[in-house]
Coordinates of C-alpha atoms and ligand atoms in Angstrom, one line a residue:
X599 CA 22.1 12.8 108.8
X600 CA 22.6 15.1 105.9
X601 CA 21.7 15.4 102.8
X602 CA 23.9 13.7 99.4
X603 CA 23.6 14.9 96.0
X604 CA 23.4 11.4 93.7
X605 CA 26.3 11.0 90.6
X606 CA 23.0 11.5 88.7
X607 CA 21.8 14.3 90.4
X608 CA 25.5 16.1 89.7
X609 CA 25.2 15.3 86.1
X610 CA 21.4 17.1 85.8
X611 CA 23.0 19.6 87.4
X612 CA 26.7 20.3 85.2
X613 CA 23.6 20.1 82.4
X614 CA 22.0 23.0 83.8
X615 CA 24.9 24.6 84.2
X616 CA 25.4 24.8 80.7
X617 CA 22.9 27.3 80.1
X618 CA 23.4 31.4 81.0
X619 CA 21.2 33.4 83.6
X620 CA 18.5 35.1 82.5
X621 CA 18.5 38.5 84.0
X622 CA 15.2 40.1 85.7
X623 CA 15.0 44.1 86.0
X624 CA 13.2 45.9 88.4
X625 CA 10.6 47.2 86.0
X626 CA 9.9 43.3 84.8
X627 CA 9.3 42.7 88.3
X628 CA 6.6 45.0 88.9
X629 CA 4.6 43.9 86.2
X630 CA 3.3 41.7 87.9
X631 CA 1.1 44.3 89.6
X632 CA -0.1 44.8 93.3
X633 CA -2.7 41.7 93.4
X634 CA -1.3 39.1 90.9
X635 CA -4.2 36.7 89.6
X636 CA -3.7 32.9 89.8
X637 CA -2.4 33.2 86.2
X638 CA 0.3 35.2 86.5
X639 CA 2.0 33.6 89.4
X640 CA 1.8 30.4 87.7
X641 CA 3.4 31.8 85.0
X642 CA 5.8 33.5 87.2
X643 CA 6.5 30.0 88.8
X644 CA 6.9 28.8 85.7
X645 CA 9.9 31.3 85.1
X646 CA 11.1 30.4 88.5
X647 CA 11.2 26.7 88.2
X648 CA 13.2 27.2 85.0
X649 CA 15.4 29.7 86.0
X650 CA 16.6 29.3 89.4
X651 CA 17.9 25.7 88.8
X652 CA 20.2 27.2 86.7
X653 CA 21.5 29.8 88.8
X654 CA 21.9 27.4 91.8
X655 CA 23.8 24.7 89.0
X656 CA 26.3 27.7 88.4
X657 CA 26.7 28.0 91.8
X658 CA 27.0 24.3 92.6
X659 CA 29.7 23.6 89.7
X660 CA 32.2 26.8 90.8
X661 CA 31.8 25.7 94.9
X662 CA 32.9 22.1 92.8
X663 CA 35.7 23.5 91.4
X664 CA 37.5 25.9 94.2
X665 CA 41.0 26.1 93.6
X666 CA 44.1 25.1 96.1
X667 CA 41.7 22.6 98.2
X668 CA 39.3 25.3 99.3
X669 CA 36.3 23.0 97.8
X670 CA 37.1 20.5 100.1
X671 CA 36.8 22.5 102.9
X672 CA 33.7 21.1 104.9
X673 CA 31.5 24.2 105.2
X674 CA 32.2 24.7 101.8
X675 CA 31.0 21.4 101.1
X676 CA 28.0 21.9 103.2
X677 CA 26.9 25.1 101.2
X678 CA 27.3 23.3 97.6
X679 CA 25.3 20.7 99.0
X680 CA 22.5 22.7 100.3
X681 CA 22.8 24.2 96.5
X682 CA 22.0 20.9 95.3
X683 CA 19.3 19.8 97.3
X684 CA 17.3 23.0 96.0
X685 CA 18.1 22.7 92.8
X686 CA 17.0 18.9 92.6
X687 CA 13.7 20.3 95.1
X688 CA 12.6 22.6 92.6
X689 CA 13.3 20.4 89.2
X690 CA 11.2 17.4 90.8
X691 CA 8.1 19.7 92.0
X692 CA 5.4 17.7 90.1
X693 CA 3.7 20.2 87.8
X694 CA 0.2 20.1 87.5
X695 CA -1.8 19.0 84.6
X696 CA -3.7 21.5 82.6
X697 CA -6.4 21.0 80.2
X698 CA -5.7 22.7 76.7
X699 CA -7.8 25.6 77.0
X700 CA -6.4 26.8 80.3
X701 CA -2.7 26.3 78.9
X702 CA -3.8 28.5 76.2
X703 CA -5.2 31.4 78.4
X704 CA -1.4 30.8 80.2
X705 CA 0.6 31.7 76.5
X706 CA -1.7 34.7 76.3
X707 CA -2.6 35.7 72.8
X708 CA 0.1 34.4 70.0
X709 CA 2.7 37.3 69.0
X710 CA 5.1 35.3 67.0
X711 CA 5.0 32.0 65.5
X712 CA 7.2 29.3 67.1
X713 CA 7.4 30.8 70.3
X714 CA 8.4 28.0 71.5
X715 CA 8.4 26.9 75.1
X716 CA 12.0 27.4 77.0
X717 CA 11.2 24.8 79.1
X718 CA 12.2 22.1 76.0
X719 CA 15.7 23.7 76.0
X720 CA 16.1 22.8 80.0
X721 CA 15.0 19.1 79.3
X722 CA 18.0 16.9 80.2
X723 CA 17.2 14.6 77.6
X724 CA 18.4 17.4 74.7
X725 CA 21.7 18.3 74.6
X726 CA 22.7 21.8 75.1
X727 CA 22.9 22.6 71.4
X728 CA 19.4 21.6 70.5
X729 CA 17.8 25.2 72.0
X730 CA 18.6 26.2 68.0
X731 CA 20.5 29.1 68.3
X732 CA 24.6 27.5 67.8
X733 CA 25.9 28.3 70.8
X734 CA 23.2 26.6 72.5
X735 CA 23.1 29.3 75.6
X736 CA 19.7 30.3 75.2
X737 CA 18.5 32.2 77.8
X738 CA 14.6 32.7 78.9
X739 CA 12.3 34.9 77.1
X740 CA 11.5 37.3 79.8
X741 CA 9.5 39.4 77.9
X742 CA 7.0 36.3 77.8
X743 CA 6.8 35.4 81.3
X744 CA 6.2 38.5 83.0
X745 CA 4.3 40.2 80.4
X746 CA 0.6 41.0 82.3
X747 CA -2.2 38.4 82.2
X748 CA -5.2 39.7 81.1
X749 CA -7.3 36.7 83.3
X750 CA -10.5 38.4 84.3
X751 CA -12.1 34.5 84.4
X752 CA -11.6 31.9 87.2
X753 CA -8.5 29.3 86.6
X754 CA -9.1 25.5 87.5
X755 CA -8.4 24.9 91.2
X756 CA -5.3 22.8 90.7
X757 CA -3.2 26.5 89.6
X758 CA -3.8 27.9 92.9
X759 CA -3.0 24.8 94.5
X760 CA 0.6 24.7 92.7
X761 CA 0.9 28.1 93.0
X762 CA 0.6 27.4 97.5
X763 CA 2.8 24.3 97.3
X764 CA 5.6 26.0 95.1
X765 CA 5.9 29.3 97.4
X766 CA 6.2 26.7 100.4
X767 CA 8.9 25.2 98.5
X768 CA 10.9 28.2 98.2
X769 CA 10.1 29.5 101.7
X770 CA 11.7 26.0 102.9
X771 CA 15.0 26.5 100.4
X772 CA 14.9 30.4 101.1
X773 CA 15.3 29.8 105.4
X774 CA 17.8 26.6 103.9
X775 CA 20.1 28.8 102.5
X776 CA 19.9 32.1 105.7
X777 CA 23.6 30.7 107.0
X778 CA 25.3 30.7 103.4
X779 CA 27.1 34.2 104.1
X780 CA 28.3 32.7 107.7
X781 CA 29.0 29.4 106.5
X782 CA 30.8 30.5 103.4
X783 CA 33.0 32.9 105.6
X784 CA 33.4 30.2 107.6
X785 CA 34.9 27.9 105.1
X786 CA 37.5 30.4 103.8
X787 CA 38.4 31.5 107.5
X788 CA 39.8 27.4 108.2
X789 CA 41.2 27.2 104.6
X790 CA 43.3 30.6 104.8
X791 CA 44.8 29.2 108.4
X792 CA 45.2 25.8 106.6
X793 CA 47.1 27.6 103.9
X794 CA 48.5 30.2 106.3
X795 CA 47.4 32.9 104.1
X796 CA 46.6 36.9 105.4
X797 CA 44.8 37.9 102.9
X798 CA 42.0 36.1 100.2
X799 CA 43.6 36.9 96.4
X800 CA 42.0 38.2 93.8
X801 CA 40.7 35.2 92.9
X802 CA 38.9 34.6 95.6
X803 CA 37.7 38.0 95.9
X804 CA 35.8 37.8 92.8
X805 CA 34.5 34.3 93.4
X806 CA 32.9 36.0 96.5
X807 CA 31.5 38.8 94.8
X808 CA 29.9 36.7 91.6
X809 CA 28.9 34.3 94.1
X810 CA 27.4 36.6 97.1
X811 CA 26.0 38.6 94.2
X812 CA 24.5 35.5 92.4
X813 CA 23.2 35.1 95.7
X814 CA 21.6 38.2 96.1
X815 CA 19.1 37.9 93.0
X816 CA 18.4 34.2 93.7
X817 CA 17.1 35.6 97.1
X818 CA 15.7 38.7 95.2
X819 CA 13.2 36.3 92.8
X820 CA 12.6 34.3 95.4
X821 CA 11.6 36.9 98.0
X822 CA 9.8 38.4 95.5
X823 CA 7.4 35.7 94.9
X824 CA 7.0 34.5 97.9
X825 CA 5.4 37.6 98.9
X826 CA 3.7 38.2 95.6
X827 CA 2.0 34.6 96.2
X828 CA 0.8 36.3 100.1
X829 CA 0.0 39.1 98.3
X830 CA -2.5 37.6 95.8
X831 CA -5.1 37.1 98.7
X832 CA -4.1 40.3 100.8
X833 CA -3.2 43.4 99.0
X834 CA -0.8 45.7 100.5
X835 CA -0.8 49.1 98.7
X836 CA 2.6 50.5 97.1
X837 CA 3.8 47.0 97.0
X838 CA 4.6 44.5 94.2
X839 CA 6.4 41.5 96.4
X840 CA 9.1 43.1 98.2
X841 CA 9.4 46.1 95.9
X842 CA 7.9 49.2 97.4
X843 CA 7.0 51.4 94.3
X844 CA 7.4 54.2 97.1
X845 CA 10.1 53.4 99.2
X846 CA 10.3 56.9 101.3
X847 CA 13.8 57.5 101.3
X848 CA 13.7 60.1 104.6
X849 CA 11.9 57.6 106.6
X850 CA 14.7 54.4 105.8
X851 CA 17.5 56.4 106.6
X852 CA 16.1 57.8 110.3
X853 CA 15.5 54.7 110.6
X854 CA 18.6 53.3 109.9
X855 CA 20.3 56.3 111.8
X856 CA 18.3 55.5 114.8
X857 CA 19.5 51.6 114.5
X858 CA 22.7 52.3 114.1
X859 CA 23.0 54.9 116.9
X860 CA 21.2 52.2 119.0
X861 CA 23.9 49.3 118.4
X862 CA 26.7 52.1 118.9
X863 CA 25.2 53.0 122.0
X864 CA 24.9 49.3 123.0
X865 CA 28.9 48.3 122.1
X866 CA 30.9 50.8 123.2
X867 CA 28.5 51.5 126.2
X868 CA 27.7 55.0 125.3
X869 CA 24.8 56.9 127.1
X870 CA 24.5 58.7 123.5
X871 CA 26.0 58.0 120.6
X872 CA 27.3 59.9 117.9
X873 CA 24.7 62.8 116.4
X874 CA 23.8 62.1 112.7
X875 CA 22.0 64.7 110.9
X876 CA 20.0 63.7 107.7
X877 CA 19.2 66.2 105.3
X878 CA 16.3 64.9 102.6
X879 CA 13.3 66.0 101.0
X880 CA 10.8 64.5 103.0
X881 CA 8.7 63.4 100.3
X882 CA 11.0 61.8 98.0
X883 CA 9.8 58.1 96.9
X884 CA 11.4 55.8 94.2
X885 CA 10.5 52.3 93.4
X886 CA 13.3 49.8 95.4
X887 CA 13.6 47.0 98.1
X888 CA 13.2 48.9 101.1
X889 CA 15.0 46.2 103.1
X890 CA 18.0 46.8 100.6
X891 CA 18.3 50.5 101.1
X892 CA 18.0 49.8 104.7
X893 CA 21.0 47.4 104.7
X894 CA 23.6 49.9 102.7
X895 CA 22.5 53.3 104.8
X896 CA 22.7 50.5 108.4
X897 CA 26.3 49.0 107.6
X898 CA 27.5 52.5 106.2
X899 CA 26.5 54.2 108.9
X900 CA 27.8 51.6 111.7
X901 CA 31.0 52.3 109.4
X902 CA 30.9 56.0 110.3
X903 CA 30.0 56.1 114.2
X904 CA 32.6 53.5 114.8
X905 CA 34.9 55.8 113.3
X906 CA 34.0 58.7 115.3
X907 CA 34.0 57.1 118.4
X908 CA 37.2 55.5 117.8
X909 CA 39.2 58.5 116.5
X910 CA 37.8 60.7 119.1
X911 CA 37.6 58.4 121.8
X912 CA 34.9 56.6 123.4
X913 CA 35.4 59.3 126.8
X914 CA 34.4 62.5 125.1
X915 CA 31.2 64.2 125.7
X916 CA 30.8 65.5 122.3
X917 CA 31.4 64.5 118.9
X918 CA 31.4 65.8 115.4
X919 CA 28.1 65.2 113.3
X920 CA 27.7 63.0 110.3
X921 CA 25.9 63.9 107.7
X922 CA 23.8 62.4 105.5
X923 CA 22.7 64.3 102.7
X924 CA 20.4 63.1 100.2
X925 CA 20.4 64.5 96.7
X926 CA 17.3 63.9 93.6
X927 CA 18.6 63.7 90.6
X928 CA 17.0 62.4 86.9
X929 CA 18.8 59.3 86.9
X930 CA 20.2 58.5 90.7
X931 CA 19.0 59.7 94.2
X932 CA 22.5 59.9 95.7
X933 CA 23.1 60.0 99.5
X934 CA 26.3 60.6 100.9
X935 CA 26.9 59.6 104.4
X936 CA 30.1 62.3 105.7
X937 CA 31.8 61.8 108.5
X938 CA 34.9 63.3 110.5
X939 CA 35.9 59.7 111.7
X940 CA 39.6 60.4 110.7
X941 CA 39.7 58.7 107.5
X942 CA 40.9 55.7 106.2
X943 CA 44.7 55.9 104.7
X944 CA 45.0 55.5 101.4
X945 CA 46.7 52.3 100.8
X946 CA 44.3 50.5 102.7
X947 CA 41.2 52.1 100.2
X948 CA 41.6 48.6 98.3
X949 CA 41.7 46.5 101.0
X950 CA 38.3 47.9 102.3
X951 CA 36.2 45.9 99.3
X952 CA 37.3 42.7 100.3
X953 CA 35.5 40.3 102.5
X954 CA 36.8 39.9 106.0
X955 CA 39.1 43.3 105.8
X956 CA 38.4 44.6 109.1
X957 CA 40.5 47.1 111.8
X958 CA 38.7 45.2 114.5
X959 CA 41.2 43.0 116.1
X960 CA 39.0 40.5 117.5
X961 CA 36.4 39.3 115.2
X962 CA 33.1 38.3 117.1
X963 CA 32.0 34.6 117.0
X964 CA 30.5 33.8 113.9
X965 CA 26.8 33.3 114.7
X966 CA 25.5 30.6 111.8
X967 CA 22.1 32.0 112.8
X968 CA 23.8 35.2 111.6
X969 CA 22.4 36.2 108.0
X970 CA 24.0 39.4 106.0
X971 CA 20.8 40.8 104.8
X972 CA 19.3 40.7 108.3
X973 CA 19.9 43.7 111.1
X974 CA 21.0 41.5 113.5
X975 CA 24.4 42.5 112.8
X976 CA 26.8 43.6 115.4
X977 CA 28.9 46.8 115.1
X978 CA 32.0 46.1 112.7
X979 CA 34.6 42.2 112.6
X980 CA 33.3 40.5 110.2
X981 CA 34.6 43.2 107.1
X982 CA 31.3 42.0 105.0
X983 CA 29.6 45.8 105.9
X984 CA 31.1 47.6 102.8
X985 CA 31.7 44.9 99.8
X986 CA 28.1 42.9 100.6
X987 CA 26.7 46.9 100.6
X988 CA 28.4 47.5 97.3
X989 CA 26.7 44.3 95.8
X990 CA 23.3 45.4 97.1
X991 CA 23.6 49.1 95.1
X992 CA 25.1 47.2 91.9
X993 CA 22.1 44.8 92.1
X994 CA 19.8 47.4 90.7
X995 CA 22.6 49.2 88.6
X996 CA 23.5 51.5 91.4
X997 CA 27.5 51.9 92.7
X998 CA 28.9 52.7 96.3
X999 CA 31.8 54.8 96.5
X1000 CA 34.2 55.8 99.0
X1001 CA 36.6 58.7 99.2
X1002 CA 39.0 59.8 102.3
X1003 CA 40.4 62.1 104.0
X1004 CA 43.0 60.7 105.7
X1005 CA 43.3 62.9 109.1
X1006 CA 39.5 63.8 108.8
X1007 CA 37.0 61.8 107.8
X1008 CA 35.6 59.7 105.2
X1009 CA 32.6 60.3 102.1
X1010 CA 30.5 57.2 101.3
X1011 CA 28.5 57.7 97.8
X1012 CA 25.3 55.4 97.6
X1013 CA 23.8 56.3 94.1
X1014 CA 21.1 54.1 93.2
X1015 CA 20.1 53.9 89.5
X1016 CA 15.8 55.3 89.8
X1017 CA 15.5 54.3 86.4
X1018 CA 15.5 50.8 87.5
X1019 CA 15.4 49.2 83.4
X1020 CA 18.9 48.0 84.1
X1021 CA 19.1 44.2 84.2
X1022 CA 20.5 42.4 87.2
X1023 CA 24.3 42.4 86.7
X1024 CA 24.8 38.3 85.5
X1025 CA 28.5 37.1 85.3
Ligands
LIG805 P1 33.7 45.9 109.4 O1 32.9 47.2 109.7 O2 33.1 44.7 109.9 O3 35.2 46.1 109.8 P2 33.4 46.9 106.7 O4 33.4 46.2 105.4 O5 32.1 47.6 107.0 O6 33.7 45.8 107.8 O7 34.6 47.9 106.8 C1 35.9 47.5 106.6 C2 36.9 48.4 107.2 O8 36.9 49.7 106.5 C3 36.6 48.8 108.6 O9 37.1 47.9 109.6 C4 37.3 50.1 108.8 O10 38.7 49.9 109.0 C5 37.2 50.7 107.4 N1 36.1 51.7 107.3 C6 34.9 51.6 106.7 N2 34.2 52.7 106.8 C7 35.0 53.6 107.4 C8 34.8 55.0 107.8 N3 33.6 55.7 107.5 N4 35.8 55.6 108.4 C9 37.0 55.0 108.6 N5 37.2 53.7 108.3 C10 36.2 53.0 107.7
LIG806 MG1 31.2 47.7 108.9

């Protein structure tokens, strides 16, 4: 039997919606420091529980409101529904009760009068415009939340007791939500034969992109404290949740070359695939999500061989190299992945950012099991490799480009921002 979001339910939820996103930046997220204290994963729950309601309400009222029928479709149905049932999971978490001294230690010491807790402006029972500022979009002071605890004393037992229940709570919403990308795709594939439609608009384009990338930073804060909550009884050096302060960009990328080679090897039965030749300093580290990086340089690279083999034909005994080279700069560490695949004609450059553009005639069975940020992916059919990889580099204020040579082969960009201060990009 599945699950029903109550009239009620919907109406806590358009409330919600009424309130903007709160971006997170990298930096903000690595305050929290390699062991977080009891303290300052409650406070970061605290964040959480306020801010990802809002993000999933968003979410639930725009799969509500797809135009030309495609909100009735049933897997689109199915994923607002599994929207709602997290959002109503995380607002009815019983909070603990805290004695006045240890809520104190929580506010840390008092910087400006009235700093007022945001969690009053989410109460249902206040209507939008009572958060004070006219408008009544308020969004969370971030600044407070992930500022660093100075908690060298014990906190009451009941803290670290939350803190356990509400990271199983989002490990049971995070696995909830794996099939969304499948599911989603899904859903448009039976409304564009419904509506006997080639191509998604540019309505539905963007939809995808606020929504996949919406999806992206919901998984982001709750990946990130999942692990920070594992991490709080077992350090692991260089890391601050899922952020690797020293992601080794050499070592991703022959890594990903390696995969990629392997499920190139594996599809169009090769005995060796395409040569790829990285050129990188091997000691270049910058603060990311490893798992990220590994996704843009996997899909881009899958992007590249297939291209190769294809132009050149599966038969011959040698093809020409791509190369990925790997540049430091002050701002970006830009890689370019080159190849002599033939190129992609110009007219089509467009249609390359758009989800389910693919040359692949038949597109493989959709696995639901099948998740977009794991690299269980096959070779190329599903057209999600380049536009979910551009989401991942704008995530941290980074870009993917893509320039051709038709006749010869094609550039990929990947810059990625090593600053890191940019806020995540909130529609
Ligand atoms: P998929 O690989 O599943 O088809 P992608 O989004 O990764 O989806 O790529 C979309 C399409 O863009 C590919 O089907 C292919 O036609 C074209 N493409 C992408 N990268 C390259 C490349 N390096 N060389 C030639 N064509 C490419
Ligand atoms: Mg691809």
């Amino acid at each position: 039997m599945s699950w029903k979001p109550s009239e009620r339910l919907m109406q806590t939820i358009a409330h919600y919606a009424s309130f903007p996103p709160t971006g997170v930046s990298l930096r903000q997220m690595v305050q929290f420091g390699e062991k977080p204290s009891t303290g300052t994963l409650f406070r970061a729950s605290q964040f959480l529980s306020e801010e990802l309601p809002v993000r999933l309400a968003h979410r639930v009222e725009e799969l509500t409101r797809l135009p030309d029928g495609l909100n009735e479709m049933t897997s689109i149905k199915k994923v607002r529904d599994w929207y709602a049932q997290s959002f109503e999971e995380i607002t009815t978490l019983p909070r603990p009760e805290l004695d006045s001294d240890t809520r104190k230690r929580l506010l840390g010491p008092p910087k400006k009068p009235a700093n007022k807790l945001s969690t009053a402006t989410r109460n249902p029972s206040l209507k939008p415009d009572d958060s004070g500022n006219g408008s009544g979009k308020a969004g969370l002071n971030t600044r407070r939340y992930f500022a660093p605890l100075d908690d060298g004393q014990d906190w009451p037992p009941v803290l670290a007791e939350y803190n356990r229940k509400f990271s199983r709570m989002l490990e049971i919403i995070k696995r909830r939500h794996d099939p969304v990308v499948t599911t989603v795709a899904q859903g448009i594939n039976e409304w564009k034969r419904r509506q006997q439609r080639m191509q998604i608009d540019s309505s539905i384009q963007s939809f995808l992109d606020r929504f996949y990338m919406s999806r992206i930073g919901i998984r982001m804060l709750i990946g990130q404290h999942i692990a920070l909550t594992e991490q709080s009884s077992h350090r692991h050096p260089n890391y601050v949740g899922i952020i690797c302060t020293k992601t080794n960009v050499k070592e991703l990328a022959e890594e990903a070359i390696e995969n990629a080679r392997f499920v190139c090897e594996d599809h169009y039965g090769l005995f060796d695939a395409p040569k790829v030749q990285l050129f990188c300093p091997p000691n270049l580290t910058f603060m990311y999500v490893p798992g990220h990086l590994s996704h843009m340089l996997f899909e881009t690279l899958k992007n590249s061989l297939r291209a190769v083999v294809e132009t050149h034909g599966a038969e011959k005994e040698e093809f020409p190299v791509t190369k990925v080279i790997v540049a430091e700069g002050k701002e970006d560490i830009t890689i370019k992945i080159s190849d002599e695949g033939g190129g992609i004609p110009r007219s089509a450059i467009p249609l390359v950012w758009t989800y389910m553009y693919t040359t692949v005639d038949t597109t493989p069975e959709l696995d639901p099991g099948f998740n977009a940020s794991d690299f269980k992916a096959p070779m190329a059919g599903f057209g999600y490799g380049l536009p979910i990889s551009r989401l991942y580099a704008r995530y941290f204020g980074g870009d993917l480009k893509l320039i051709s040579m038709e006749g010869y082969g094609t550039d990929v960009y990947l810059h990625l921002n090593r600053l890191s201060s940019s806020s995540e990009p909130l529609q």
